[in-house]
XYZ file of C-alpha atoms in Angstrom:
668
model
C -11.538 28.796 24.100
C -15.110 28.733 25.324
C -18.113 27.207 23.632
C -21.244 29.247 23.928
C -24.424 27.222 24.214
C -26.454 29.376 21.842
C -29.449 28.798 19.625
C -28.009 30.302 16.466
C -29.542 28.871 13.317
C -28.961 29.546 9.630
C -32.065 31.761 9.542
C -30.220 34.293 11.675
C -28.337 35.280 8.519
C -30.699 37.384 6.402
C -30.162 37.659 2.658
C -30.336 41.163 1.194
C -30.379 42.458 -2.349
C -27.451 41.096 -4.377
C -24.520 43.304 -5.222
C -24.895 44.883 -8.701
C -21.607 43.240 -9.654
C -19.533 40.387 -8.299
C -16.974 41.648 -5.794
C -14.179 39.894 -3.970
C -12.288 41.732 -1.229
C -14.397 44.888 -1.454
C -13.840 47.922 0.743
C -16.812 49.563 2.461
C -17.437 52.750 4.437
C -20.526 53.738 6.429
C -22.239 57.107 5.866
C -25.516 57.538 7.742
C -27.974 55.035 6.187
C -25.565 54.242 3.347
C -22.862 51.664 2.958
C -20.447 52.842 0.290
C -18.963 49.890 -1.564
C -15.699 51.044 -3.114
C -14.528 48.497 -5.647
C -13.076 45.041 -5.200
C -10.317 42.833 -6.570
C -9.890 43.896 -10.228
C -13.321 45.624 -10.158
C -13.511 49.431 -10.272
C -17.251 50.030 -9.737
C -18.433 51.885 -6.639
C -21.988 51.798 -5.247
C -24.066 53.155 -2.425
C -26.320 50.688 -0.619
C -29.254 52.173 1.317
C -29.763 50.144 4.504
C -33.425 51.125 4.842
C -34.482 50.861 1.186
C -32.397 47.725 0.503
C -31.363 49.213 -2.846
C -28.116 50.080 -4.622
C -27.172 53.151 -6.643
C -24.110 53.569 -8.815
C -21.625 56.245 -7.699
C -18.631 56.088 -10.037
C -15.692 53.978 -11.156
C -12.037 54.155 -10.253
C -9.882 55.626 -13.071
C -9.074 53.195 -15.887
C -5.391 53.101 -15.013
C -6.088 51.842 -11.472
C -6.012 48.105 -10.849
C -7.406 47.226 -7.442
C -5.841 44.348 -5.537
C -6.250 44.256 -1.764
C -6.706 48.039 -1.486
C -7.909 49.969 1.574
C -10.521 52.728 1.915
C -10.978 54.879 5.036
C -13.200 57.830 5.891
C -11.180 60.934 6.734
C -12.302 62.941 9.732
C -12.381 66.719 9.267
C -12.873 68.335 12.672
C -13.664 71.673 10.992
C -16.297 70.350 8.597
C -19.771 71.232 9.876
C -21.594 69.694 6.919
C -22.259 66.092 7.917
C -23.871 65.424 4.550
C -20.446 65.394 2.912
C -17.557 63.051 3.641
C -14.096 62.464 2.232
C -12.843 58.987 1.398
C -9.194 58.025 1.014
C -8.278 54.989 -1.090
C -4.805 53.526 -1.441
C -3.125 50.209 -2.190
C -1.285 48.120 -4.753
C 2.322 46.965 -4.973
C 5.365 47.084 -7.192
C 3.767 44.671 -9.659
C 0.188 45.996 -9.687
C -0.448 49.721 -10.102
C -0.462 51.559 -6.797
C -2.821 54.456 -6.204
C -3.617 57.163 -3.652
C -6.966 58.793 -4.390
C -9.665 60.744 -2.590
C -13.379 61.165 -3.150
C -15.600 63.926 -1.801
C -18.885 62.139 -1.434
C -22.384 63.589 -1.271
C -25.299 61.204 -1.059
C -26.652 59.877 -4.333
C -29.930 59.357 -2.459
C -30.461 63.066 -1.695
C -33.765 64.696 -2.583
C -32.822 67.037 -5.446
C -36.203 68.699 -5.974
C -35.489 71.823 -3.954
C -32.027 72.377 -5.399
C -31.362 74.515 -8.422
C -30.348 72.202 -11.282
C -27.474 74.444 -12.358
C -26.046 74.695 -8.818
C -26.458 70.976 -8.363
C -24.686 70.196 -11.593
C -21.807 72.543 -10.752
C -21.476 71.153 -7.268
C -21.437 67.517 -8.305
C -18.543 68.151 -10.693
C -16.312 68.187 -7.642
C -17.982 65.246 -5.936
C -18.475 61.493 -6.225
C -15.369 60.785 -8.273
C -11.912 59.528 -7.457
C -9.222 62.166 -7.910
C -5.522 62.329 -6.927
C -4.738 63.005 -3.287
C -3.047 66.403 -3.076
C -1.308 68.441 -0.391
C -1.611 72.074 0.635
C 0.092 73.235 -2.548
C -1.875 70.928 -4.855
C 1.120 68.641 -5.083
C 0.305 64.966 -5.609
C 0.656 62.811 -2.489
C 1.429 59.100 -2.655
C 1.061 56.901 0.402
C 3.852 54.325 0.236
C 6.939 54.122 -1.930
C 7.748 51.967 -4.939
C 8.983 49.075 -2.828
C 5.999 48.894 -0.492
C 3.590 46.024 -0.950
C 0.133 47.338 -0.037
C -1.853 44.316 -1.198
C -4.000 43.313 1.772
C -3.123 46.565 3.569
C -5.221 47.600 6.575
C -5.493 51.104 8.052
C -7.351 53.031 10.762
C -7.674 56.727 11.623
C -6.611 57.800 15.117
C -4.604 60.353 17.026
C -5.658 63.122 19.387
C -6.949 65.186 16.460
C -7.935 62.271 14.201
C -5.065 63.205 11.921
C -3.016 60.011 12.080
C -3.356 57.196 9.584
C -2.038 53.941 11.075
C -1.086 51.486 8.308
C -0.230 47.788 8.657
C 1.007 46.091 5.531
C 2.896 43.135 4.117
C 5.481 41.896 5.210
C 5.550 43.155 8.799
C 5.339 46.913 8.462
C 3.466 49.396 10.611
C 3.599 53.093 9.754
C 2.071 56.377 10.834
C 1.088 58.940 8.191
C 0.223 62.447 9.414
C -2.700 63.725 7.351
C -2.049 67.320 8.434
C 1.474 67.531 7.027
C 1.040 64.741 4.418
C 4.121 62.838 5.555
C 5.062 59.586 7.248
C 6.247 60.314 10.763
C 6.965 56.741 11.859
C 7.995 53.410 10.342
C 8.319 50.347 12.536
C 8.270 46.552 12.349
C 5.530 44.314 13.670
C 6.588 41.145 15.493
C 4.666 39.125 12.891
C 3.850 38.840 9.186
C 0.474 40.277 8.133
C -1.725 40.251 5.037
C -5.526 40.431 4.735
C -5.597 40.556 8.511
C -7.741 42.109 11.232
C -6.735 45.617 12.289
C -9.080 47.758 14.391
C -8.926 50.875 16.517
C -10.075 50.426 20.120
C -11.397 53.867 20.976
C -11.008 54.913 24.583
C -11.766 58.149 26.395
C -8.154 58.928 27.175
C -6.486 57.114 24.298
C -7.316 57.142 20.605
C -4.146 55.284 19.738
C -4.841 51.737 20.894
C -5.190 49.109 18.186
C -5.846 45.384 18.012
C -4.344 43.154 15.305
C -4.872 39.481 14.514
C -3.242 37.414 11.809
C -3.210 33.623 11.981
C -1.359 32.590 15.167
C -0.524 36.147 16.226
C -2.603 38.549 18.274
C -1.302 41.988 19.222
C -2.398 44.910 21.332
C -0.684 47.964 19.875
C -0.329 51.296 21.645
C 1.111 54.383 20.004
C 2.538 57.202 22.112
C 2.090 60.458 20.199
C 4.399 62.422 22.467
C 7.306 60.008 22.016
C 6.358 58.756 18.545
C 6.764 55.152 19.639
C 4.883 51.856 19.529
C 4.349 49.297 22.253
C 3.338 45.738 21.317
C 1.759 43.198 23.662
C 0.772 39.667 22.715
C -2.847 38.523 22.867
C -4.230 35.003 23.006
C -5.439 33.376 19.790
C -8.079 30.669 19.622
C -6.625 27.335 18.486
C -9.169 26.767 15.714
C -8.807 30.362 14.520
C -5.050 30.520 14.178
C -4.825 29.277 10.579
C -7.443 31.689 9.186
C -7.257 34.997 7.351
C -9.364 36.825 4.763
C -12.349 36.786 7.142
C -14.980 39.460 7.698
C -14.639 41.238 11.021
C -16.291 44.055 12.944
C -15.349 45.736 16.223
C -18.084 46.953 18.548
C -17.350 48.212 22.048
C -15.364 45.481 23.818
C -15.582 42.722 21.213
C -14.422 41.758 17.747
C -16.596 39.362 15.751
C -15.049 37.240 12.990
C -17.076 35.557 10.236
C -15.742 32.777 8.018
C -12.222 32.911 6.663
C -9.758 31.045 4.509
C -6.745 28.859 5.160
C -4.345 26.748 3.164
C -3.161 23.418 4.557
C -0.706 21.829 2.224
C -2.354 21.995 -1.178
C -5.830 21.963 0.312
C -7.959 25.110 0.454
C -10.142 25.239 3.563
C -13.038 27.675 3.857
C -14.492 28.272 7.308
C -18.143 28.794 8.185
C -17.391 29.471 11.844
C -18.125 32.593 13.875
C -15.671 33.658 16.580
C -15.908 36.357 19.216
C -12.913 37.945 20.907
C -13.343 39.990 24.101
C -10.747 42.755 24.263
C -11.174 43.388 27.967
C -10.867 39.804 29.120
C -8.597 38.556 26.288
C -10.874 35.537 25.774
C -12.433 33.796 22.774
C -15.854 32.319 22.094
C -16.622 29.855 19.308
C -20.300 29.596 18.476
C -21.932 26.198 18.314
C -23.765 26.804 15.036
C -21.871 27.620 11.860
C -22.872 29.932 9.061
C -25.100 28.654 6.263
C -22.927 30.240 3.550
C -19.259 30.405 2.659
C -17.761 33.662 3.862
C -14.263 34.714 2.928
C -12.748 37.581 0.941
C -15.782 39.554 2.133
C -16.168 42.785 4.124
C -17.972 43.216 7.445
C -19.445 46.547 8.500
C -21.915 47.768 11.123
C -25.014 49.772 10.243
C -25.578 53.281 11.624
C -26.993 52.315 15.038
C -24.756 49.245 15.485
C -27.684 46.816 15.542
C -26.813 44.875 12.368
C -23.656 43.554 10.774
C -23.615 43.648 6.966
C -21.330 41.207 5.180
C -20.665 42.186 1.590
C -19.039 40.438 -1.356
C -16.609 37.560 -1.109
C -15.593 34.461 -3.038
C -17.147 31.058 -3.593
C -15.407 27.708 -3.126
C -13.927 28.021 -6.620
C -12.450 31.443 -5.795
C -14.920 33.251 -8.041
C -16.186 36.662 -6.896
C -19.687 36.622 -5.419
C -22.795 38.822 -5.297
C -23.247 38.114 -1.578
C -24.883 40.664 0.707
C -26.273 39.416 4.015
C -26.885 40.853 7.450
C -27.166 39.486 10.975
C -28.149 41.052 14.288
C -25.288 42.088 16.553
C -27.204 40.836 19.601
C -27.332 37.349 18.057
C -23.610 37.051 18.709
C -23.246 39.547 21.553
C -26.430 39.988 23.617
C -24.934 42.856 25.597
C -25.491 44.990 22.484
C -29.250 44.641 22.468
C -31.061 47.843 21.496
C -32.976 49.715 24.183
C -36.244 48.479 22.751
C -35.021 44.864 22.738
C -33.780 45.206 26.311
C -37.207 46.491 27.315
C -38.953 43.577 25.607
C -36.634 40.997 27.166
C -37.019 42.487 30.650
C -40.793 42.404 30.215
C -40.560 38.716 29.287
C -38.225 38.095 32.217
C -40.722 39.679 34.598
C -43.577 37.688 33.097
C -41.857 34.358 33.604
C -41.502 35.156 37.285
C -45.195 36.030 37.672
C -47.151 33.876 35.229
C -47.814 30.223 36.022
C -48.552 28.434 32.779
C -47.594 25.010 31.518
C -45.422 26.337 28.709
C -43.484 28.825 30.795
C -40.407 26.637 31.411
C -39.801 26.157 27.692
C -40.393 29.854 27.085
C -37.968 30.651 29.860
C -35.218 28.616 28.170
C -35.808 30.411 24.875
C -35.490 33.827 26.471
C -32.400 32.977 28.484
C -30.578 31.474 25.509
C -31.516 34.526 23.442
C -30.142 36.902 26.069
C -27.126 34.935 27.177
C -25.389 38.037 28.486
C -26.482 39.511 31.821
C -27.183 43.206 32.350
C -27.926 45.259 35.454
C -31.675 45.420 36.111
C -31.897 47.209 39.461
C -30.010 48.350 42.558
C -31.447 47.779 46.057
C -30.318 49.811 49.054
C -31.144 49.686 52.784
C -28.266 47.796 54.442
C -24.750 48.833 55.220
C -22.241 46.069 54.241
C -24.124 43.215 52.553
C -22.532 39.901 53.521
C -24.963 37.367 52.006
C -27.643 37.258 49.298
C -29.773 34.310 48.210
C -32.834 33.575 46.027
C -35.959 31.759 47.133
C -36.797 28.479 45.385
C -39.657 30.094 43.431
C -37.360 32.854 42.044
C -39.634 35.560 43.488
C -37.724 36.797 46.534
C -34.210 37.535 47.752
C -32.981 37.309 51.338
C -29.980 39.373 52.422
C -27.824 39.422 55.553
C -25.837 42.429 56.686
C -23.374 43.815 59.178
C -26.233 46.103 60.332
C -27.520 43.054 62.343
C -30.609 42.614 60.137
C -31.995 40.125 57.636
C -34.108 41.601 54.841
C -36.423 40.109 52.244
C -36.916 41.732 48.847
C -39.306 41.330 45.934
C -37.313 40.439 42.811
C -39.649 42.064 40.281
C -40.290 45.413 41.938
C -37.162 45.654 44.104
C -39.395 46.515 47.042
C -38.210 45.646 50.549
C -40.862 43.275 51.955
C -39.586 42.491 55.452
C -36.901 43.411 57.971
C -36.118 40.607 60.427
C -34.584 41.972 63.604
C -33.239 39.944 66.511
C -29.540 39.381 65.996
C -27.366 41.547 68.225
C -24.282 41.532 66.001
C -23.269 41.132 62.355
C -25.316 38.641 60.345
C -23.069 36.520 58.134
C -25.523 34.327 56.208
C -29.258 34.020 55.536
C -30.969 31.316 53.442
C -34.520 30.401 52.447
C -35.881 26.977 53.322
C -36.655 24.791 50.266
C -40.402 25.429 50.664
C -39.839 29.188 50.950
C -41.755 29.575 54.231
C -38.740 30.030 56.504
C -35.400 31.769 56.606
C -32.400 30.646 58.642
C -29.638 33.085 59.601
C -26.380 33.003 61.567
C -24.406 35.731 63.224
C -21.345 36.929 65.045
C -23.606 36.957 68.129
C -23.243 33.142 68.306
C -26.849 32.319 67.392
C -28.713 30.661 64.570
C -32.242 31.975 64.153
C -35.175 30.494 62.275
C -37.782 32.923 60.962
C -41.335 32.434 59.710
C -41.631 34.863 56.811
C -45.416 34.582 56.696
C -45.706 36.043 60.196
C -42.373 37.909 60.166
C -41.454 36.370 63.525
C -38.506 34.499 64.988
C -39.759 31.000 65.740
C -36.585 29.374 67.025
C -33.112 30.288 68.254
C -30.229 27.818 68.254
C -27.196 28.409 70.443
C -26.507 31.703 72.139
C -23.439 30.338 73.848
C -21.295 29.742 70.745
C -18.528 31.738 69.129
C -19.134 33.284 65.711
C -21.241 31.208 63.315
C -20.047 31.890 59.773
C -22.356 29.796 57.611
C -25.670 27.993 57.736
C -27.663 25.971 55.198
C -30.818 23.869 54.904
C -30.723 20.259 53.760
C -32.447 19.662 50.380
C -35.537 18.225 52.126
C -35.674 21.141 54.579
C -35.560 18.914 57.673
C -32.048 19.755 58.854
C -29.715 22.723 59.209
C -25.935 22.565 58.982
C -23.759 25.269 60.534
C -20.063 26.138 60.510
C -18.605 27.733 63.617
C -15.536 29.524 64.847
C -15.014 26.698 67.377
C -13.958 24.386 64.465
C -17.126 22.252 64.801
C -19.819 21.583 62.222
C -23.211 21.064 63.841
C -26.387 19.517 62.456
C -29.762 20.610 63.801
C -33.266 19.235 63.551
C -35.460 22.029 62.173
C -38.685 20.794 63.804
C -37.343 20.359 67.349
C -34.340 22.674 67.336
C -32.195 19.889 68.825
C -28.529 19.494 67.906
C -28.382 15.994 66.454
C -24.754 15.636 65.407
C -21.307 17.201 65.564
C -18.755 16.763 62.769
C -15.244 16.917 64.204
C -12.169 17.146 62.016
C -11.255 20.762 61.291
C -8.557 22.356 63.421
C -9.638 25.956 62.858
C -12.789 27.986 62.165
C -15.258 26.529 59.644
C -16.052 29.134 56.986
C -18.627 27.430 54.753
C -20.892 24.380 54.745
C -23.279 22.898 52.200
C -25.333 19.731 51.759
C -24.861 17.729 48.565
C -27.819 17.785 46.132
C -28.946 14.341 47.363
C -28.544 15.349 51.033
C -26.168 12.461 51.817
C -22.949 14.468 52.109
C -21.756 17.787 53.482
C -18.807 19.786 52.162
C -16.987 22.248 54.410
C -14.070 24.667 54.174
C -11.931 26.025 56.968
C -9.235 28.470 57.896
C -7.091 25.360 58.422
C -6.789 25.276 54.593
C -8.634 21.990 54.193
C -11.884 20.983 52.555
C -13.727 18.019 54.048
C -16.490 15.941 52.562
C -18.576 14.265 55.269
C -21.008 11.389 55.322
C -24.175 12.831 56.907
C -25.343 9.495 58.343
C -22.082 8.418 59.979
C -20.510 11.844 60.530
C -17.198 10.547 59.142
C -14.869 12.304 56.703
C -15.125 10.663 53.280
C -12.538 12.820 51.500
C -10.183 15.585 52.481
C -8.642 18.091 50.101
C -5.631 19.881 51.504
C -4.275 23.288 50.538
C -0.927 24.206 52.033
C -0.618 27.920 51.317
C -3.957 29.579 50.534
C -7.059 30.299 52.584
C -10.334 28.860 51.297
C -13.289 31.239 51.416
C -16.199 29.175 50.098
C -16.837 25.702 48.741
C -19.860 24.377 46.827
C -21.064 21.137 45.234
C -21.805 20.941 41.527
C -25.491 20.313 40.698
C -24.751 16.640 39.943
C -22.741 16.239 43.178
C -19.656 14.961 41.321
C -17.428 17.999 41.713
C -16.656 20.675 44.259
C -15.733 24.256 43.465
C -13.958 26.584 45.857
C -12.377 30.024 45.868
C -8.995 30.958 47.248
C -7.070 33.945 48.519
C -4.690 33.589 45.537
C -7.463 35.049 43.286
C -8.263 31.683 41.677
C -11.228 29.331 41.568
C -10.610 25.599 41.546
C -12.742 22.640 40.501
C -11.967 19.196 41.929
C -13.328 15.780 41.060
C -14.762 14.255 44.241
C -14.349 10.615 43.223
C -10.712 10.886 42.132
C -9.711 13.675 44.497
C -7.876 15.296 41.590
C -7.846 18.980 40.672
C -9.811 19.300 37.408
C -9.563 22.970 36.484
C -8.236 26.299 37.726
C -10.105 29.450 36.712
C -7.955 32.568 36.534
C -9.158 36.088 35.842
C -9.945 37.877 39.078
C -7.325 40.338 40.276
C -8.101 40.078 43.997
C -9.514 37.585 46.522
C -12.479 35.550 45.292
C -15.171 35.657 47.985
C -18.001 33.487 46.683
C -18.744 30.957 43.939
C -21.926 29.317 42.662
C -22.863 26.873 39.928
C -25.685 27.700 37.564
C -28.489 25.112 37.805
C -27.481 23.462 34.516
C -23.937 22.916 35.791
C -22.433 24.466 32.644
C -21.603 27.904 34.052
C -19.932 29.122 37.239
C -20.528 32.473 38.916
C -17.957 34.193 41.120
C -17.416 37.487 42.917
C -14.311 39.150 44.218
C -12.658 41.952 46.135
C -11.743 43.337 42.689
C -15.388 44.632 42.664
C -16.420 42.368 39.776
C -18.721 39.421 39.175
C -17.559 36.918 36.587
C -19.161 34.062 34.668
C -17.135 31.052 33.566
C -17.667 28.207 31.133
C -17.175 24.996 33.113
C -15.878 22.836 30.248
C -13.344 25.299 28.892
C -12.520 27.060 32.141
C -12.667 30.376 30.288
C -14.389 33.527 31.457
C -17.435 34.336 29.336
C -18.655 37.571 30.927
C -17.668 40.129 33.537
C -20.260 42.248 35.346
C -19.073 45.596 36.647
C -21.008 48.137 38.691
C -20.182 47.625 42.344
C -17.771 50.248 43.665
C -16.365 48.044 46.445
C -15.771 44.394 47.326
C -18.478 41.972 46.206
C -19.072 39.631 49.138
C -21.786 37.281 47.871
C -23.550 36.136 44.709
C -26.388 33.782 43.896
C -28.141 32.468 40.789
C -31.909 32.127 40.632
C -33.080 28.483 40.487
C -34.282 28.977 36.910
C -30.889 30.420 35.898
C -32.419 33.681 34.673
C -31.080 36.142 37.211
C -28.075 36.908 39.367
C -28.023 38.770 42.670
C -24.924 40.271 44.267
C -24.187 41.928 47.607
C -21.309 44.250 48.365
C -19.534 46.349 50.975
C -20.717 49.347 48.907
C -24.049 48.800 50.747
C -25.955 47.779 47.605
C -27.647 44.661 46.318
C -27.724 44.387 42.542
C -29.984 42.241 40.404
C -28.736 41.224 36.970
C -30.793 39.602 34.244
């Protein structure tokens, strides 16, 4: 379970107009700018809340003989209905002890402007609308969903199927059923591998499949797929966050790839525990996030629902700590908990701020930068740069303004981060360029190549000012020391060489690898060098003496890249077994293994704060990881082929990636 370092505060929950009556366990349905609140536990009143006007209007009451207890309301989808001003609601629930019901309501907005409508026609029309009536079939026969023995208290249901005609129902004890709304019959009854009641049950809509569902109840998480052709279910287990596994009766909403959970209730012994936590579950990555800040109010027995454009979550009704029904109605921005769902306007504003912090030099800009980055903690694609063929290496300048790239087209190129404009093409290498890096002061670039040379470039004059080697085998990696005085290189001849930048003289050789050296890097204090090799070892060297201080051996997997943590206490490296590993330098002990990529991991980087790790892979993805938990927190998709290299800007605001698809992508 990952902990997101967010800046959520109680003020991010906005109070709205109180419910007209106290409601616990209400059911709500969205209709344009209205949220229809359809009763609650032992309360029959139904209201329409207008999301723009922040006002309620009374609709109707359930019939007097209906006692509501954990009922369910869904909006039926009529593919033939062209009038989007009218909707049909289906309500059902109850058990053998409390009256069960199956009712429908044809709803037309109580907020409509009546002035142009003939009063007589309006009156006649409304006789058939905005009231709960029995659910009937094609021959006006009464239809009941569930039999006398079914317990539908705390029932959950979603509409799916190829023609939106299937009602999927999950109910106490462990029942899952399919009701066909076209023929008004159950077509499938099955058993869940868990007990459920007042649980989470959502439909995960996909282009090719409208029958995938996600269910959570206490310790159990399930991915459920229904095959319409074979009338069968498939259940797969999902992970459940440790702190979440005792909760139920929470508010939840599903938007795109995530489910957000607010509050909840649990019983430990005779003690009632009410949660103020917010959890986020990513469907795609099967990972959880717990937010650092808790909610300012008790939230359980309430209902969560998105507004029309999915920018706000409304949480309605609930119970207080004495189990009394509440008048609660609050809302919170979706992007507060999932920045990837920012509106287009918000994305535009944030990008404008991001650009400004790269161009404006003011005393307050660093603090402002932190505010923006914490607000938009999810990265999105900003631009795509194209000019190379295969991009082998990408790296930011120290001032965040430029990117240098190295390619198999034998060139090194420099790009402007803000505009995406190509500023320079550095030509001189006669074969593939493997790596290019800026000097700490940003005035020079060093590059290495298959042609056996290291070249130093002056980017102010766009000229090659020094060439090292020319008689070597392939040189795979090259890096400046933190003070910019030295260069370290890793070669195919198994030797690590140190060079004096000013004179171009080779000042030291580090001998110890038995095969090609793939990556090299100075420690943050410049006193050590870490290297990885095809010989499946990682060496940490003392720069002054040239001796090996520590050696980490791998006996089965190739090591692509190795990096120091910002504090110099850990190393991180990526392997051909699709994993990323973090080792403690002092103890020499493996600290964490990060699993999530589905193919070779090619590059890894720490964020400047040391709390997040960035990786890229031959699975075409870029992934972000929480260092403490070891859990993936975001996956960036867009490249169509292997991602060879990634880097993080020194201020932590942007990511750059290079791929064999011939593109460089900037994410912010």
